[in-house]
Short mmCIF file of C-alpha atoms and ligand atoms in Angstrom, two decimals:
data_model
loop_
_atom_site.label_atom_id
_atom_site.label_comp_id
_atom_site.label_asym_id
_atom_site.label_seq_id
_atom_site.Cartn_x
_atom_site.Cartn_y
_atom_site.Cartn_z
CA MET A 1 -59.92 -320.27 -95.74
CA ILE A 2 -62.02 -317.53 -97.57
CA THR A 3 -62.24 -317.74 -101.37
CA GLU A 4 -63.48 -314.97 -103.50
CA GLU A 5 -66.74 -315.52 -105.14
CA ARG A 6 -66.74 -316.64 -108.45
CA LEU A 7 -68.69 -317.95 -111.26
CA PRO A 8 -67.81 -320.10 -114.44
CA ASN A 9 -67.10 -317.94 -117.72
CA TRP A 10 -70.53 -316.95 -118.56
CA LEU A 11 -70.48 -317.48 -122.32
CA LYS A 12 -68.62 -321.18 -122.02
CA LYS A 13 -71.00 -322.27 -119.53
CA ARG A 14 -73.94 -321.12 -121.68
CA ALA A 15 -72.45 -322.78 -124.49
CA GLU A 16 -72.30 -325.99 -122.65
CA LEU A 17 -75.89 -325.54 -121.51
CA THR A 18 -77.59 -324.84 -124.58
CA PRO A 19 -75.14 -324.63 -127.57
CA GLU A 20 -77.92 -324.72 -130.35
CA ARG A 21 -79.88 -321.92 -129.12
CA VAL A 22 -79.39 -318.52 -131.23
CA ALA A 23 -77.76 -315.98 -129.09
CA VAL A 24 -77.44 -312.93 -131.56
CA GLU A 25 -79.23 -312.15 -134.70
CA PHE A 26 -77.50 -309.63 -136.81
CA GLU A 27 -78.54 -308.41 -140.51
CA ASP A 28 -80.62 -311.38 -140.58
CA ARG A 29 -77.66 -314.10 -139.78
CA LEU A 30 -78.02 -316.29 -136.64
CA TYR A 31 -75.25 -317.21 -134.35
CA THR A 32 -75.84 -319.93 -131.76
CA PHE A 33 -74.07 -319.74 -128.39
CA ARG A 34 -71.74 -322.48 -129.54
CA GLU A 35 -70.53 -320.31 -132.60
CA LEU A 36 -70.40 -317.01 -130.51
CA ASP A 37 -68.46 -318.87 -127.89
CA GLU A 38 -65.40 -320.57 -130.70
CA LEU A 39 -65.65 -316.87 -132.61
CA ALA A 40 -64.64 -315.36 -128.98
CA GLU A 41 -62.10 -317.88 -128.19
CA GLU A 42 -60.66 -317.49 -131.62
CA ASN A 43 -60.39 -313.64 -131.52
CA ALA A 44 -58.88 -314.04 -128.04
CA ARG A 45 -56.04 -316.07 -129.22
CA LYS A 46 -55.70 -313.75 -131.93
CA LEU A 47 -55.34 -310.53 -129.50
CA ALA A 48 -52.88 -312.83 -127.50
CA SER A 49 -50.79 -313.08 -130.46
CA VAL A 50 -50.33 -308.96 -130.62
CA GLY A 51 -49.35 -309.18 -126.89
CA LEU A 52 -52.73 -308.57 -124.93
CA ARG A 53 -52.66 -309.98 -121.59
CA PRO A 54 -55.13 -310.79 -118.72
CA GLY A 55 -55.33 -307.53 -116.52
CA ASP A 56 -54.39 -304.98 -119.26
CA ALA A 57 -57.40 -302.28 -120.13
CA CYS A 58 -58.46 -301.88 -123.64
CA ALA A 59 -60.75 -299.17 -124.83
CA VAL A 60 -62.93 -300.19 -127.59
CA LEU A 61 -64.80 -298.03 -130.10
CA LEU A 62 -66.84 -299.95 -132.08
CA ARG A 63 -70.49 -299.57 -133.56
CA ASN A 64 -73.67 -302.27 -132.53
CA HIS A 65 -72.24 -305.10 -134.73
CA ILE A 66 -71.83 -308.87 -134.31
CA ASP A 67 -68.30 -308.31 -134.57
CA SER A 68 -68.47 -306.11 -131.42
CA VAL A 69 -70.08 -308.54 -129.56
CA ILE A 70 -67.42 -310.96 -130.29
CA MET A 71 -65.04 -308.89 -129.54
CA ILE A 72 -66.54 -307.95 -126.29
CA HIS A 73 -66.72 -311.97 -124.98
CA ALA A 74 -62.99 -312.04 -126.40
CA LEU A 75 -61.82 -309.35 -124.20
CA PHE A 76 -63.56 -311.26 -121.31
CA ASN A 77 -62.24 -314.46 -121.96
CA ALA A 78 -58.72 -312.90 -122.24
CA GLY A 79 -59.16 -311.55 -118.91
CA ILE A 80 -59.09 -308.06 -119.87
CA THR A 81 -61.19 -304.82 -118.64
CA ILE A 82 -62.99 -303.27 -121.56
CA VAL A 83 -63.40 -299.50 -121.46
CA MET A 84 -66.34 -298.89 -123.54
CA LEU A 85 -66.29 -295.72 -125.55
CA ASN A 86 -69.18 -293.72 -126.93
CA GLY A 87 -68.62 -293.21 -130.77
CA ARG A 88 -70.62 -290.10 -130.70
CA LEU A 89 -68.11 -288.31 -128.72
CA THR A 90 -65.50 -285.61 -130.62
CA ALA A 91 -61.78 -286.99 -131.06
CA ARG A 92 -60.75 -284.83 -128.21
CA GLU A 93 -63.41 -286.62 -125.62
CA LEU A 94 -62.13 -289.62 -126.95
CA GLY A 95 -58.51 -289.08 -126.37
CA TRP A 96 -59.60 -287.62 -122.60
CA GLN A 97 -61.12 -290.83 -121.80
CA ILE A 98 -58.56 -293.27 -123.46
CA THR A 99 -55.72 -291.67 -121.33
CA ASP A 100 -57.83 -291.44 -118.35
CA SER A 101 -58.78 -294.80 -118.28
CA GLU A 102 -54.92 -295.80 -119.20
CA SER A 103 -55.94 -297.90 -121.72
CA LYS A 104 -53.05 -300.06 -123.20
CA TRP A 105 -55.05 -300.58 -126.35
CA LEU A 106 -57.90 -299.52 -128.58
CA ILE A 107 -59.67 -301.52 -130.64
CA SER A 108 -61.62 -299.93 -133.46
CA GLU A 109 -62.92 -299.77 -136.96
CA GLU A 110 -62.52 -298.13 -140.11
CA PHE A 111 -65.84 -296.20 -139.79
CA PHE A 112 -64.13 -294.25 -136.88
CA SER A 113 -60.80 -293.65 -139.05
CA SER A 114 -60.74 -289.70 -139.16
CA LYS A 115 -61.62 -289.78 -135.26
CA LEU A 116 -58.89 -292.28 -134.81
CA GLU A 117 -56.32 -289.92 -136.98
CA GLY A 118 -57.51 -287.28 -134.61
CA ILE A 119 -57.05 -289.09 -131.36
CA ALA A 120 -53.37 -290.81 -132.48
CA THR A 121 -51.24 -288.01 -131.41
CA ASP A 122 -53.17 -287.54 -127.93
CA ILE A 123 -52.68 -291.05 -126.95
CA PRO A 124 -49.42 -291.99 -127.69
CA GLN A 125 -49.32 -294.82 -124.93
CA THR A 126 -51.95 -296.43 -126.40
CA GLU A 127 -51.53 -299.08 -129.28
CA ILE A 128 -54.59 -298.90 -131.93
CA LEU A 129 -56.01 -302.12 -133.22
CA ARG A 130 -58.33 -302.00 -136.08
CA LYS A 131 -60.89 -304.65 -135.87
CA GLU A 132 -60.03 -305.29 -139.87
CA LYS A 133 -56.74 -305.97 -139.17
CA ILE A 134 -57.35 -308.35 -136.16
CA ARG A 135 -59.53 -310.55 -138.99
CA SER A 136 -56.26 -311.60 -140.48
CA LEU A 137 -54.05 -311.90 -137.13
CA PRO A 138 -52.79 -315.52 -136.46
CA VAL A 139 -54.60 -317.73 -133.64
CA THR A 140 -52.05 -318.73 -131.34
CA ALA A 141 -52.08 -321.94 -129.83
CA GLU A 142 -51.70 -320.10 -126.57
CA SER A 143 -54.71 -319.28 -124.75
CA TYR A 144 -55.29 -317.10 -121.96
CA SER A 145 -58.94 -318.14 -121.72
CA GLN A 146 -60.25 -317.30 -118.41
CA ALA A 147 -62.42 -320.56 -117.14
CA GLU A 148 -63.96 -318.28 -114.39
CA PHE A 149 -64.84 -314.62 -113.69
CA LEU A 150 -64.09 -313.45 -110.27
CA LEU A 151 -67.19 -311.06 -109.31
CA SER A 152 -65.17 -308.70 -107.59
CA ASP A 153 -63.09 -307.92 -110.94
CA ALA A 154 -63.76 -305.06 -113.27
CA ALA A 155 -65.28 -306.43 -116.20
CA THR A 156 -66.18 -302.81 -118.02
CA ILE A 157 -65.36 -299.06 -117.49
CA MET A 158 -68.01 -296.76 -118.69
CA TYR A 159 -68.06 -293.28 -118.45
CA THR A 160 -71.41 -291.63 -117.34
CA SER A 161 -72.89 -289.13 -120.07
CA GLY A 162 -71.38 -285.92 -118.56
CA THR A 163 -74.69 -284.24 -118.41
CA SER A 164 -73.92 -282.82 -114.91
CA GLY A 165 -70.09 -282.37 -115.39
CA LYS A 166 -67.22 -284.05 -116.77
CA PRO A 167 -67.70 -287.82 -117.65
CA LYS A 168 -66.62 -290.26 -114.84
CA GLY A 169 -65.24 -293.68 -115.31
CA VAL A 170 -67.40 -296.05 -113.61
CA ILE A 171 -65.92 -299.65 -112.60
CA GLN A 172 -68.75 -302.08 -113.22
CA THR A 173 -67.39 -305.59 -112.04
CA PHE A 174 -68.80 -309.01 -113.22
CA GLY A 175 -71.14 -309.16 -110.02
CA ASN A 176 -72.33 -305.92 -111.22
CA HIS A 177 -73.46 -307.17 -114.29
CA TRP A 178 -74.58 -310.51 -112.73
CA TRP A 179 -76.59 -308.95 -110.09
CA SER A 180 -78.16 -306.30 -112.49
CA ALA A 181 -79.13 -309.25 -114.82
CA MET A 182 -80.44 -311.19 -111.90
CA GLY A 183 -82.51 -308.19 -110.64
CA SER A 184 -84.46 -307.34 -114.05
CA VAL A 185 -85.20 -311.67 -114.71
CA LEU A 186 -86.72 -311.61 -110.71
CA ASN A 187 -89.03 -308.96 -112.07
CA LEU A 188 -89.93 -309.55 -115.57
CA GLY A 189 -89.66 -313.35 -115.60
CA LEU A 190 -88.22 -315.49 -118.42
CA SER A 191 -89.17 -317.96 -120.93
CA GLU A 192 -86.98 -319.58 -123.40
CA GLU A 193 -88.98 -317.97 -126.34
CA ASP A 194 -87.68 -314.54 -125.12
CA CYS A 195 -85.74 -312.20 -127.61
CA TRP A 196 -84.59 -308.93 -126.59
CA PHE A 197 -84.37 -305.92 -129.46
CA CYS A 198 -81.00 -304.26 -129.00
CA ALA A 199 -81.25 -300.70 -130.89
CA VAL A 200 -79.70 -298.77 -128.19
CA PRO A 201 -75.76 -298.60 -128.05
CA ILE A 202 -73.91 -301.17 -126.51
CA PHE A 203 -71.65 -298.78 -125.55
CA HIS A 204 -74.15 -297.53 -122.66
CA ILE A 205 -74.81 -299.71 -119.98
CA SER A 206 -78.74 -300.00 -121.50
CA GLY A 207 -77.13 -301.98 -124.48
CA LEU A 208 -74.24 -303.67 -122.75
CA SER A 209 -76.65 -305.21 -119.94
CA ILE A 210 -78.67 -306.82 -122.97
CA LEU A 211 -75.87 -308.62 -124.03
CA MET A 212 -75.22 -309.82 -120.56
CA ARG A 213 -78.35 -311.12 -120.04
CA SER A 214 -78.45 -312.86 -123.45
CA VAL A 215 -75.90 -315.25 -122.17
CA ILE A 216 -76.70 -315.49 -118.66
CA TYR A 217 -80.64 -316.53 -119.28
CA GLY A 218 -79.52 -318.20 -122.78
CA ILE A 219 -81.80 -315.70 -125.00
CA ARG A 220 -81.99 -314.40 -128.52
CA VAL A 221 -80.77 -310.92 -128.97
CA VAL A 222 -81.61 -309.27 -132.31
CA LEU A 223 -79.10 -306.54 -132.62
CA ALA A 224 -79.49 -303.29 -134.66
CA GLU A 225 -76.75 -301.18 -135.72
CA LYS A 226 -79.10 -298.25 -135.50
CA PHE A 227 -82.56 -297.61 -134.26
CA ASP A 228 -85.43 -297.09 -136.92
CA GLU A 229 -88.88 -297.17 -135.61
CA LYS A 230 -90.42 -299.10 -138.50
CA VAL A 231 -87.83 -301.89 -138.01
CA ALA A 232 -88.27 -301.82 -134.53
CA ASN A 233 -92.01 -302.42 -134.87
CA GLU A 234 -91.84 -304.92 -137.54
CA MET A 235 -89.29 -306.89 -134.97
CA ILE A 236 -92.19 -306.97 -132.46
CA MET A 237 -95.00 -307.40 -135.24
CA ASP A 238 -93.59 -310.14 -137.01
CA ARG A 239 -90.19 -311.28 -135.80
CA GLY A 240 -90.57 -312.53 -132.20
CA VAL A 241 -89.27 -310.01 -130.40
CA THR A 242 -90.94 -309.93 -126.85
CA VAL A 243 -88.71 -307.34 -125.10
CA ILE A 244 -87.32 -303.92 -125.99
CA SER A 245 -85.22 -301.58 -124.34
CA VAL A 246 -86.37 -297.74 -125.50
CA VAL A 247 -85.74 -294.03 -124.34
CA SER A 248 -88.56 -292.17 -124.70
CA ALA A 249 -87.80 -290.05 -127.99
CA MET A 250 -87.54 -293.78 -129.47
CA LEU A 251 -91.12 -294.99 -127.91
CA ASN A 252 -92.22 -291.87 -129.43
CA ARG A 253 -91.31 -292.40 -132.91
CA MET A 254 -92.47 -296.17 -132.64
CA LEU A 255 -95.84 -294.70 -131.21
CA LEU A 256 -96.14 -292.69 -134.36
CA SER A 257 -95.22 -295.50 -136.98
CA LEU A 258 -97.58 -297.93 -135.22
CA GLY A 259 -100.66 -295.76 -135.77
CA GLU A 260 -103.79 -297.67 -134.54
CA GLN A 261 -102.21 -301.05 -134.84
CA ARG A 262 -101.75 -303.08 -131.87
CA TYR A 263 -98.84 -305.14 -130.71
CA PRO A 264 -99.22 -308.85 -130.58
CA GLU A 265 -100.10 -310.96 -127.68
CA HIS A 266 -96.31 -312.33 -127.16
CA PHE A 267 -94.72 -308.92 -126.73
CA ARG A 268 -93.79 -308.86 -123.18
CA CYS A 269 -92.09 -305.59 -122.20
CA MET A 270 -90.76 -302.13 -123.41
CA LEU A 271 -88.43 -301.06 -120.92
CA LEU A 272 -88.22 -297.50 -120.88
CA GLY A 273 -85.57 -295.76 -119.26
CA GLY A 274 -82.78 -293.16 -119.59
CA GLY A 275 -84.50 -290.12 -118.53
CA PRO A 276 -88.13 -288.49 -117.63
CA ALA A 277 -91.11 -290.05 -119.42
CA PRO A 278 -93.57 -287.70 -120.49
CA LYS A 279 -96.81 -288.43 -118.97
CA HIS A 280 -98.66 -288.07 -122.07
CA LEU A 281 -96.54 -290.74 -123.74
CA LEU A 282 -97.25 -293.09 -120.77
CA GLN A 283 -101.18 -292.34 -121.15
CA GLU A 284 -100.86 -293.25 -125.11
CA CYS A 285 -99.06 -296.40 -124.27
CA THR A 286 -101.81 -297.59 -121.57
CA ARG A 287 -104.52 -296.42 -124.39
CA LYS A 288 -102.97 -298.74 -126.93
CA GLN A 289 -102.34 -301.61 -124.34
CA ILE A 290 -98.56 -301.26 -124.75
CA PRO A 291 -96.67 -303.12 -121.79
CA VAL A 292 -94.74 -300.15 -120.71
CA TYR A 293 -92.10 -300.51 -117.63
CA GLN A 294 -90.75 -297.42 -116.73
CA THR A 295 -87.30 -297.63 -115.22
CA TYR A 296 -84.95 -295.38 -113.52
CA GLY A 297 -80.99 -296.34 -113.35
CA MET A 298 -77.86 -295.10 -114.25
CA THR A 299 -74.33 -296.17 -115.44
CA GLU A 300 -73.25 -296.67 -111.82
CA THR A 301 -76.03 -299.08 -111.28
CA SER A 302 -75.40 -301.16 -114.04
CA SER A 303 -78.28 -300.71 -115.94
CA GLN A 304 -82.35 -300.32 -113.93
CA ILE A 305 -82.50 -300.40 -110.27
CA VAL A 306 -86.20 -299.48 -110.06
CA THR A 307 -88.66 -300.57 -112.22
CA LEU A 308 -92.23 -300.53 -112.45
CA ALA A 309 -94.23 -303.78 -112.24
CA PRO A 310 -96.72 -304.01 -114.97
CA GLU A 311 -99.71 -304.31 -112.67
CA TYR A 312 -98.89 -300.88 -111.74
CA SER A 313 -98.40 -299.28 -114.67
CA ILE A 314 -101.77 -297.52 -114.60
CA LYS A 315 -102.29 -297.09 -110.96
CA LYS A 316 -98.88 -295.42 -110.80
CA ILE A 317 -98.33 -293.77 -113.62
CA GLY A 318 -95.38 -291.78 -113.65
CA SER A 319 -93.51 -293.63 -110.80
CA ALA A 320 -90.29 -295.50 -111.76
CA GLY A 321 -91.47 -298.30 -109.42
CA LYS A 322 -89.70 -300.01 -106.36
CA PRO A 323 -85.94 -301.10 -106.15
CA LEU A 324 -85.44 -304.35 -107.99
CA PHE A 325 -85.26 -307.43 -105.57
CA PRO A 326 -81.44 -307.38 -104.85
CA SER A 327 -81.47 -303.48 -104.22
CA GLN A 328 -82.54 -300.97 -101.84
CA LEU A 329 -83.58 -297.44 -101.88
CA LYS A 330 -84.20 -294.56 -99.60
CA ILE A 331 -84.66 -290.61 -99.90
CA GLU A 332 -82.57 -288.54 -97.73
CA VAL A 333 -82.95 -284.82 -96.83
CA ASP A 334 -80.31 -283.28 -94.89
CA GLY A 335 -78.52 -286.55 -93.61
CA ARG A 336 -82.29 -287.68 -92.36
CA ALA A 337 -84.90 -290.06 -93.95
CA ALA A 338 -87.13 -288.10 -95.94
CA LEU A 339 -90.98 -288.20 -95.01
CA LYS A 340 -93.49 -290.29 -97.35
CA GLY A 341 -94.01 -287.98 -100.40
CA GLU A 342 -91.05 -285.48 -99.30
CA PRO A 343 -88.73 -284.92 -102.15
CA GLY A 344 -84.85 -285.74 -101.29
CA GLU A 345 -81.98 -287.07 -102.87
CA ILE A 346 -82.33 -290.53 -103.92
CA VAL A 347 -79.68 -292.75 -102.35
CA VAL A 348 -79.14 -296.65 -103.43
CA SER A 349 -77.26 -299.82 -102.58
CA GLY A 350 -77.23 -303.36 -103.95
CA PRO A 351 -74.75 -305.76 -105.55
CA ASN A 352 -75.30 -304.28 -109.00
CA VAL A 353 -74.16 -300.85 -107.58
CA THR A 354 -70.56 -299.91 -108.57
CA LYS A 355 -67.81 -299.89 -105.85
CA GLY A 356 -66.48 -296.30 -107.37
CA TYR A 357 -65.19 -294.24 -110.22
CA LEU A 358 -61.87 -295.10 -111.68
CA ASN A 359 -59.04 -293.20 -110.43
CA ARG A 360 -61.15 -290.71 -108.70
CA GLU A 361 -60.98 -291.17 -105.01
CA GLU A 362 -62.37 -287.94 -103.68
CA GLU A 363 -65.66 -288.15 -105.91
CA THR A 364 -66.34 -291.97 -105.02
CA LYS A 365 -66.13 -291.22 -101.33
CA ARG A 366 -68.46 -288.27 -102.26
CA ALA A 367 -70.70 -290.60 -103.93
CA ILE A 368 -70.57 -293.62 -101.91
CA LYS A 369 -70.97 -293.42 -98.25
CA ASN A 370 -71.23 -296.56 -95.87
CA GLY A 371 -71.99 -298.81 -99.13
CA TRP A 372 -75.03 -296.50 -100.10
CA LEU A 373 -74.72 -294.55 -103.57
CA TYR A 374 -75.75 -290.94 -103.58
CA THR A 375 -77.21 -290.48 -107.11
CA GLY A 376 -77.77 -286.76 -107.45
CA ASP A 377 -81.05 -287.21 -108.41
CA ILE A 378 -84.16 -285.82 -106.45
CA GLY A 379 -87.26 -287.96 -106.16
CA TYR A 380 -89.84 -289.14 -103.39
CA LEU A 381 -91.52 -292.05 -102.04
CA ASP A 382 -95.54 -292.07 -102.27
CA SER A 383 -97.14 -293.89 -99.09
CA GLU A 384 -96.71 -297.11 -100.61
CA GLY A 385 -93.10 -296.85 -101.47
CA PHE A 386 -93.29 -296.12 -105.17
CA LEU A 387 -90.53 -294.04 -106.39
CA TYR A 388 -91.14 -290.79 -108.40
CA VAL A 389 -88.04 -289.27 -109.98
CA MET A 390 -88.09 -285.49 -110.27
CA ASP A 391 -84.85 -283.95 -111.48
CA ARG A 392 -81.22 -283.75 -110.91
CA ARG A 393 -80.24 -281.88 -107.76
CA SER A 394 -77.72 -279.77 -109.49
CA ASP A 395 -80.47 -278.18 -111.79
CA LEU A 396 -82.67 -278.00 -108.98
CA ILE A 397 -83.93 -274.01 -108.82
CA ILE A 398 -84.95 -272.55 -105.83
CA SER A 399 -87.51 -269.55 -106.30
CA GLY A 400 -88.57 -267.29 -103.10
CA GLY A 401 -87.36 -270.39 -101.13
CA GLU A 402 -89.54 -273.18 -102.94
CA ASN A 403 -88.16 -275.54 -104.93
CA VAL A 404 -88.66 -275.76 -108.66
CA TYR A 405 -87.59 -278.83 -110.73
CA PRO A 406 -87.14 -277.70 -114.38
CA ALA A 407 -87.90 -280.70 -115.65
CA GLU A 408 -91.74 -280.11 -114.75
CA ILE A 409 -91.97 -277.29 -116.48
CA GLU A 410 -90.60 -278.81 -119.70
CA SER A 411 -92.89 -281.34 -119.45
CA VAL A 412 -95.96 -278.83 -119.18
CA LEU A 413 -94.30 -276.41 -121.89
CA SER A 414 -94.01 -279.86 -124.34
CA LEU A 415 -97.48 -280.38 -124.04
CA HIS A 416 -98.52 -277.01 -125.85
CA PRO A 417 -99.43 -277.87 -129.56
CA ALA A 418 -96.71 -275.13 -130.92
CA VAL A 419 -93.87 -276.46 -129.24
CA PHE A 420 -91.39 -279.05 -130.15
CA GLU A 421 -89.34 -279.28 -127.08
CA ALA A 422 -88.43 -277.11 -124.24
CA GLY A 423 -85.15 -276.63 -121.67
CA VAL A 424 -85.47 -274.89 -118.52
CA THR A 425 -82.67 -273.08 -116.57
CA SER A 426 -82.74 -270.24 -114.12
CA LYS A 427 -81.32 -266.87 -113.74
CA SER A 428 -80.37 -264.65 -110.54
CA ASP A 429 -83.44 -262.53 -109.33
CA ARG A 430 -83.42 -259.82 -106.62
CA MET A 431 -86.44 -260.29 -105.35
CA TRP A 432 -86.95 -264.30 -105.53
CA GLY A 433 -83.12 -265.39 -105.77
CA GLN A 434 -83.71 -267.26 -108.84
CA VAL A 435 -86.36 -267.58 -111.42
CA PRO A 436 -87.10 -270.27 -114.26
CA VAL A 437 -85.81 -269.37 -117.52
CA ALA A 438 -87.26 -271.43 -120.47
CA PHE A 439 -85.57 -272.09 -123.79
CA VAL A 440 -88.20 -272.93 -126.48
CA VAL A 441 -88.39 -274.71 -129.64
CA PRO A 442 -91.30 -274.35 -131.65
CA PHE A 443 -92.52 -277.07 -134.31
CA PRO A 444 -91.72 -275.62 -137.98
CA ASN A 445 -94.31 -273.12 -139.32
CA SER A 446 -95.20 -272.51 -135.58
CA GLN A 447 -95.08 -269.18 -133.89
CA PRO A 448 -96.46 -269.01 -130.58
CA ALA A 449 -96.45 -265.71 -128.43
CA LYS A 450 -94.46 -266.00 -125.31
CA ALA A 451 -97.49 -264.61 -123.64
CA GLU A 452 -99.29 -267.34 -124.70
CA LEU A 453 -96.81 -269.78 -123.50
CA ILE A 454 -96.45 -267.99 -120.09
CA ASP A 455 -100.47 -268.13 -119.73
CA PHE A 456 -100.30 -271.81 -120.76
CA CYS A 457 -97.67 -272.40 -117.94
CA LYS A 458 -99.81 -270.30 -115.61
CA GLU A 459 -102.97 -272.81 -115.90
CA GLN A 460 -100.84 -275.63 -115.09
CA LEU A 461 -98.27 -274.64 -112.35
CA ALA A 462 -97.90 -272.91 -109.40
CA SER A 463 -96.87 -268.94 -109.80
CA TYR A 464 -93.70 -269.41 -108.66
CA LYS A 465 -92.98 -272.26 -111.61
CA VAL A 466 -94.04 -270.30 -114.28
CA PRO A 467 -90.82 -269.03 -116.10
CA GLY A 468 -90.15 -265.66 -116.04
CA GLU A 469 -88.80 -265.34 -119.22
CA ILE A 470 -89.52 -267.26 -122.57
CA ILE A 471 -86.66 -267.36 -125.13
CA PHE A 472 -87.04 -268.97 -128.62
CA CYS A 473 -84.24 -270.82 -130.26
CA ASP A 474 -83.47 -273.51 -133.11
CA SER A 475 -82.53 -276.43 -130.83
CA LEU A 476 -81.51 -277.32 -127.66
CA PRO A 477 -77.82 -278.29 -126.36
CA ARG A 478 -77.61 -281.88 -126.11
CA ASN A 479 -74.70 -284.51 -125.08
CA SER A 480 -73.67 -287.38 -126.87
CA SER A 481 -76.42 -289.15 -125.26
CA ASN A 482 -78.67 -286.84 -126.21
CA LYS A 483 -79.39 -285.56 -123.02
CA LEU A 484 -80.30 -281.82 -122.39
CA LEU A 485 -77.40 -280.03 -121.18
CA ARG A 486 -78.99 -277.36 -119.00
CA ARG A 487 -75.57 -275.93 -117.69
CA GLU A 488 -75.18 -274.84 -121.45
CA LEU A 489 -78.53 -273.20 -121.14
CA LYS A 490 -77.09 -271.32 -118.40
CA GLN A 491 -74.06 -270.42 -120.35
CA TRP A 492 -76.34 -269.07 -123.24
CA LEU A 493 -77.98 -266.98 -120.69
CA GLU A 494 -74.96 -265.39 -119.16
CA GLU A 495 -73.88 -264.82 -123.05
CA ARG A 496 -77.18 -262.87 -123.52
CA GLY A 497 -76.18 -260.54 -120.55
P1 ATP B 501 -73.23 -287.63 -115.79
O1 ATP B 501 -73.67 -288.63 -114.17
O2 ATP B 501 -72.09 -287.70 -116.16
O3 ATP B 501 -73.95 -286.27 -115.24
P2 ATP B 501 -75.56 -288.92 -116.51
O4 ATP B 501 -75.90 -288.92 -115.03
O5 ATP B 501 -76.71 -288.06 -117.50
O6 ATP B 501 -74.08 -288.16 -116.40
P3 ATP B 501 -76.13 -291.71 -117.17
O7 ATP B 501 -75.65 -292.39 -115.92
O8 ATP B 501 -75.90 -292.29 -118.65
O9 ATP B 501 -75.29 -290.40 -116.84
O10 ATP B 501 -77.59 -291.42 -116.94
C1 ATP B 501 -78.12 -291.66 -115.63
C2 ATP B 501 -79.19 -290.41 -115.26
O11 ATP B 501 -80.30 -290.32 -116.13
C3 ATP B 501 -79.53 -290.62 -113.96
O12 ATP B 501 -79.12 -290.37 -112.89
C4 ATP B 501 -81.04 -289.62 -113.91
O13 ATP B 501 -80.45 -288.40 -113.51
C5 ATP B 501 -81.48 -289.90 -115.39
N1 ATP B 501 -82.70 -290.96 -115.52
C6 ATP B 501 -82.49 -292.31 -115.42
N2 ATP B 501 -83.51 -292.73 -115.58
C7 ATP B 501 -84.49 -291.89 -115.13
C8 ATP B 501 -85.98 -291.94 -115.02
N3 ATP B 501 -86.66 -292.74 -115.19
N4 ATP B 501 -86.50 -290.62 -114.93
C9 ATP B 501 -85.89 -289.46 -114.88
N5 ATP B 501 -84.38 -289.75 -114.74
C10 ATP B 501 -83.72 -290.61 -115.00
MG1 MG B 502 -75.00 -289.55 -113.24
#
């Protein structure tokens, strides 16, 4: 008889193995694995008292907080699939995700009161529970606590950032989370002294995956409600943090605040992901001997899938590295394998990769073929198999038959001292088909001339990549994950006529 693959309930197992170790530090209070397990069990019973049952889908709209960590484990205990909602979304966007995921319940908190009022009428099928109310619920004698997790069961549903279109609900199974944690630890190694600083949102896979690793590895997580570069640096300097997950904007701010100080020896790893990493930032880290591991991943791969091992951080600067141990990667061009150095679509597989999008059969079929996920990102492998991520396929510009990657132009423009940031899209052109157009946000009190910026690009880029037009603006359109929305830049252009 074939039995389904299963593992013991992670938090319960961890509480049995190392009950006294610190699981979470939040606002200077420490919670051991034993405490976390007890609190999760207590809350699972409270949720059972109002009718949540195994198999239900429950949306969660909570900030980074110890109560949210407890709630996530309580819901896992109770056999409930968690729909992780991004608190920065508007009421309308939240209402859409709650309805799309068919969540029977929504757990939230006072902080989101006005959003909750805004969505209440949009989600008549969903019962709203505030965490403040859950506190006073009775603890039932009845427990639905899951002693085991089936690896094929959906643990979480997480929506993609919606950078390239409408967000899609990614099904992340217990097996996906487990293997993601395994891939990371086989790369980074593990010491019981490890301590991961989590100031990235737990509603994103970057944050949630840290919580999963904490219980699976038995390590302390210092959880911050919000990112603050001074606090992050202090945690590394004086509070024993050995690993931190960041995106480049966070790293930028940490470096500025760090000045000429150096991080201590015990600091092992700065995991940098979420989007392209500007080369000058990586170079600055090398200069300051900061152990930066560039990573590439997405909601669909339940966190990092490709990471640059430390011994290559200088030699392969700019590369996202090689696929983690359990995963595989190939680059495809028109259905064939790309040659070394030839850009094509990044295609990945592995036990950390989602089995598909929730209720989106067509999109799932389009994205996953023969067990391989077509990421929609373009990149190439160098002669030693290191991945370089170039851009999203949907943002590719074809000018006079040549491929132009907006990220490359943005990165060059952002090196100009008067440029705070830049976003590139394209407009149609009779001669070349398409030409790149750059939207530029200058630093306050800087007024670079358009011609100067064009000359700057000409010095560093092939002529077909040089923007045909520069447009100054006050800010760039970004989504709730702070990612640049190039499709909106395109709309801006169209509106200008
Ligand atoms: P949507 O799928 O709805 O358009 P999204 O792709 O932005 O949204 P996420 O899953 O949060 O949603 O982001 C993953 C994407 O981020 C990757 O597919 C890739 O485009 C980008 N990304 C992640 N890491 C890197 C990296 N190291 N370099 C360049 N891009 C990266
Ligand atoms: Mg995506």
